[in-house]
PDB file of C-alpha atoms in Angstrom:
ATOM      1  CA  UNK A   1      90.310 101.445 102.035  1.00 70.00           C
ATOM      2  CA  UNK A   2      88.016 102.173 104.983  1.00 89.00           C
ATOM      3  CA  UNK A   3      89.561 100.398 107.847  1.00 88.00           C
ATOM      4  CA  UNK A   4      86.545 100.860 109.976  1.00 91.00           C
ATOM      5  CA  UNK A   5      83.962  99.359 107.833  1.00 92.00           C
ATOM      6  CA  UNK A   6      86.389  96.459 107.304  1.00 90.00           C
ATOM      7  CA  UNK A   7      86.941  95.345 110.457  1.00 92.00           C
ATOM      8  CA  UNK A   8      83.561  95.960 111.155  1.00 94.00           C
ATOM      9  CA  UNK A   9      82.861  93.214 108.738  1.00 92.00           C
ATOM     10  CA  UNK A  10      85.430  91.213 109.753  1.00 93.00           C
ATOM     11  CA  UNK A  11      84.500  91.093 113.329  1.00 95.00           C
ATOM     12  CA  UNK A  12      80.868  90.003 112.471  1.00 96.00           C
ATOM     13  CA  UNK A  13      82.179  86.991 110.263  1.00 95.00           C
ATOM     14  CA  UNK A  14      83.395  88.820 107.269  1.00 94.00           C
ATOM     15  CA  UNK A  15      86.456  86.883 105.172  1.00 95.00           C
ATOM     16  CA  UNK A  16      89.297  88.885 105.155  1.00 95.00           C
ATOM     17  CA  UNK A  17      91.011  86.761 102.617  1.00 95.00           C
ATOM     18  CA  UNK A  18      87.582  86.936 100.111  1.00 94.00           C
ATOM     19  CA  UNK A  19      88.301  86.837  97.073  1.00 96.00           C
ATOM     20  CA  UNK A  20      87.468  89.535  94.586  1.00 93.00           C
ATOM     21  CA  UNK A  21      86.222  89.294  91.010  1.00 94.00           C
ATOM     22  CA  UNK A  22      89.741  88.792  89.773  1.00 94.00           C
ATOM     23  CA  UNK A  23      90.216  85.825  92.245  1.00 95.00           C
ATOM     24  CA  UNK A  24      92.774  88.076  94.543  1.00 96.00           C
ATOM     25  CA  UNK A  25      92.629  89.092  97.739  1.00 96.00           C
ATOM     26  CA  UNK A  26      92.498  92.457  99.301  1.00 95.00           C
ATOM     27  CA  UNK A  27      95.974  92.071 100.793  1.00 96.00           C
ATOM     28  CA  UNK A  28      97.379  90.751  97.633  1.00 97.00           C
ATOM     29  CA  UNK A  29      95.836  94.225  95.878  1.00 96.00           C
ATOM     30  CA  UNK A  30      97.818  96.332  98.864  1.00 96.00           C
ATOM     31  CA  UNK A  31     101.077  94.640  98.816  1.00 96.00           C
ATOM     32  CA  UNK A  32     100.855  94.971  94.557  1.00 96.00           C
ATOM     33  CA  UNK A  33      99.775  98.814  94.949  1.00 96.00           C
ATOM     34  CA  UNK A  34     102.869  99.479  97.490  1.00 96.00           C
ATOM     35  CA  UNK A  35     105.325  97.733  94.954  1.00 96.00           C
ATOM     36  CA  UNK A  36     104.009  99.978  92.193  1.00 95.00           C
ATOM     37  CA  UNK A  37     103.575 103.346  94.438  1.00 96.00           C
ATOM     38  CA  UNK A  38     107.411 102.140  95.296  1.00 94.00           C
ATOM     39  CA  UNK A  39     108.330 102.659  91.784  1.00 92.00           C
ATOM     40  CA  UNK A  40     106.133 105.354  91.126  1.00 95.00           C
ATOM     41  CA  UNK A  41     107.896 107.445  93.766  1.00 94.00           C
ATOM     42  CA  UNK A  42     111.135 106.531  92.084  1.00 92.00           C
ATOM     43  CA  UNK A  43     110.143 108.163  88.847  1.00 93.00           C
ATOM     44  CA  UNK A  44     108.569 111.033  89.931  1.00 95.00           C
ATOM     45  CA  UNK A  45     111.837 111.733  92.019  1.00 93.00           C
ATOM     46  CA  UNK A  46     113.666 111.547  88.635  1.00 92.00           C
ATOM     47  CA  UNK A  47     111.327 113.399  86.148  1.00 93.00           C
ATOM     48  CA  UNK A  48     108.717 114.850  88.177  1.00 91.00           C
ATOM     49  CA  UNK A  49     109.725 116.089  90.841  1.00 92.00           C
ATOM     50  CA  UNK A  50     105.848 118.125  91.607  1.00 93.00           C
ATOM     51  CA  UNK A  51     104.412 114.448  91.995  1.00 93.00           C
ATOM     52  CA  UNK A  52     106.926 112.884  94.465  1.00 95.00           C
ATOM     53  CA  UNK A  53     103.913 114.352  97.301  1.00 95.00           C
ATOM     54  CA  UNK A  54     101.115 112.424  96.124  1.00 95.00           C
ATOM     55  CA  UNK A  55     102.978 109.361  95.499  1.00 95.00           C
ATOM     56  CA  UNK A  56     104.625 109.299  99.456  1.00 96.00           C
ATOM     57  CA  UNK A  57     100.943 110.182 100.629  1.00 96.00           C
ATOM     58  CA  UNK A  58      99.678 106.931  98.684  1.00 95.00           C
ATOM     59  CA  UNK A  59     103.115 104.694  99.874  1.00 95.00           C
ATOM     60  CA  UNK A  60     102.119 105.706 103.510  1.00 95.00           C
ATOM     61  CA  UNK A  61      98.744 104.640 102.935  1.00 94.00           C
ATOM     62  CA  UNK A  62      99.352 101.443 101.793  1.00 94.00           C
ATOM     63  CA  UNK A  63     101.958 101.208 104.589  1.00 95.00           C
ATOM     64  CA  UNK A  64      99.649 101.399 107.288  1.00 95.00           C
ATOM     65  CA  UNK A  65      97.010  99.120 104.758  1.00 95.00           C
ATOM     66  CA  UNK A  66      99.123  96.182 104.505  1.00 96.00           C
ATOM     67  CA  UNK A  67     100.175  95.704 108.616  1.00 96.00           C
ATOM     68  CA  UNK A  68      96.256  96.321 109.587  1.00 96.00           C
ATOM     69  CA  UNK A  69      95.113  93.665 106.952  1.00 96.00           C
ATOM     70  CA  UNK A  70      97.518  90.893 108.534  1.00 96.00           C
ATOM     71  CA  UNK A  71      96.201  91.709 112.037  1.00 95.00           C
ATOM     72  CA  UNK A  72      92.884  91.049 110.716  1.00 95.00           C
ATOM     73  CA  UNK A  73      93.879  87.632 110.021  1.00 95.00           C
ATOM     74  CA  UNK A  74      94.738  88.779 106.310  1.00 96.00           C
ATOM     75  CA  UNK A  75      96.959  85.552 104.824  1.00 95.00           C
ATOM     76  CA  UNK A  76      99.896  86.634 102.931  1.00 96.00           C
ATOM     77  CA  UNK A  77     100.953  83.594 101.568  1.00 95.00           C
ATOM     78  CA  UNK A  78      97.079  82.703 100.211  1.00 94.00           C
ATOM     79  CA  UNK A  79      96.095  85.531  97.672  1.00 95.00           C
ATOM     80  CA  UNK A  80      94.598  83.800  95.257  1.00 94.00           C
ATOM     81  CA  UNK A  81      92.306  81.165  94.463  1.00 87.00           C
ATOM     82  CA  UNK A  82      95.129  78.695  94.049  1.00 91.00           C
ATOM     83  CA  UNK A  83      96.968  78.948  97.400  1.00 91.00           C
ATOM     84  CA  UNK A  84     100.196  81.419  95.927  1.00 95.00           C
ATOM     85  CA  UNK A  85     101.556  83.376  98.041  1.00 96.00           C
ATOM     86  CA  UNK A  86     101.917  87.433  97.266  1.00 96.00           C
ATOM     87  CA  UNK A  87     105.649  86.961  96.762  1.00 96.00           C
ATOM     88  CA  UNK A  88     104.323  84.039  93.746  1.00 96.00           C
ATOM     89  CA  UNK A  89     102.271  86.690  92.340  1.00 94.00           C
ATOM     90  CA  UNK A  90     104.498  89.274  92.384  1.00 95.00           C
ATOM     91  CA  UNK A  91     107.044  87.424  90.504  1.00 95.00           C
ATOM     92  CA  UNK A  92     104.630  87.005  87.595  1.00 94.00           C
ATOM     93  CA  UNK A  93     104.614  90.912  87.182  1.00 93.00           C
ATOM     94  CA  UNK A  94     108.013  91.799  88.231  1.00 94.00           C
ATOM     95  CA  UNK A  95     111.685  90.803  88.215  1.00 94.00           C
ATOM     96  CA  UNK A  96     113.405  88.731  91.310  1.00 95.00           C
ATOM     97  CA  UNK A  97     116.096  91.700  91.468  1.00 95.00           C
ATOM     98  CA  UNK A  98     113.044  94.486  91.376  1.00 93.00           C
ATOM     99  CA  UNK A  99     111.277  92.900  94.086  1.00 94.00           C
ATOM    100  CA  UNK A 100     114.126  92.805  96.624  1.00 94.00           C
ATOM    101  CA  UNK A 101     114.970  96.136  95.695  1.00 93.00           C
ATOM    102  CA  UNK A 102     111.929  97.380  96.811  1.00 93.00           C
ATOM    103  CA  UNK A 103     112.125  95.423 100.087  1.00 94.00           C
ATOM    104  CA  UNK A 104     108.181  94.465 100.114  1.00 95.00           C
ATOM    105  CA  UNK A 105     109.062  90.979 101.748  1.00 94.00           C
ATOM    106  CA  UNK A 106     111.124  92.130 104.702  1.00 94.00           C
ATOM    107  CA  UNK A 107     107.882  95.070 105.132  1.00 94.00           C
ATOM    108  CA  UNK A 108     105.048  91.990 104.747  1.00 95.00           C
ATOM    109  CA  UNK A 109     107.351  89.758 107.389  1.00 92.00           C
ATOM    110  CA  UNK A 110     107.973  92.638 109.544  1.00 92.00           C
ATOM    111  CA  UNK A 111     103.761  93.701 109.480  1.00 90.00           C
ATOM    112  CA  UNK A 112     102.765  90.115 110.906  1.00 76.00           C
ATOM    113  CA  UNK A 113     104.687  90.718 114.039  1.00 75.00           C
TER     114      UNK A 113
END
């Protein structure tokens, strides 16, 4: 994501929470790569070991993503075009037990303050 260019656009009236052609926003898109770079990392700890690197690298990146989105005004609990909220989404991909395991909701909570 280039952070510059998007808060560029977002302080000259640019929507953080547009959505894109598959009616999600860019924050939605963030928190859902840092669930799956989450359990990437996992597997690569157990079977490949040579791609645990490039999986952290991605997790940080997404890490940082995520906290500057929501001080752009980013709106975690809007991502799509029917007012659900990422956690909504989430739950239509994963299970309940997954997603705390991963601990996404106490990261998004924590990245609005």
């Amino acid at each position: 994501m280039q952070r510059e260019i998007l808060k560029l656009l977002v302080d000259h009236g640019g929507n953080v929470d547009h959505l894109g052609y598959w009616k999600r926003t860019t924050l939605y898109y963030e928190i859902e790569n840092w669930v799956n770079t989450f359990q990437n990392m996992a597997a690569a700890r157990s079977n490949n070991p040579n791609r645990v690197a490039g999986h952290e690298a991605d997790f940080k990146n997404h890490s940082f993503n995520i906290p500057f989105l929501i001080q752009l005004a980013a709106n975690p609990f809007n991502c799509d075009g029917e007012n659900s909220g990422y956690l909504t989404l989430l739950r239509q991909k994963w299970s309940e037990n997954y997603i705390n395991a991963t601990g996404v909701e106490k990261f998004v909570e924590n990245a609005g303050r």
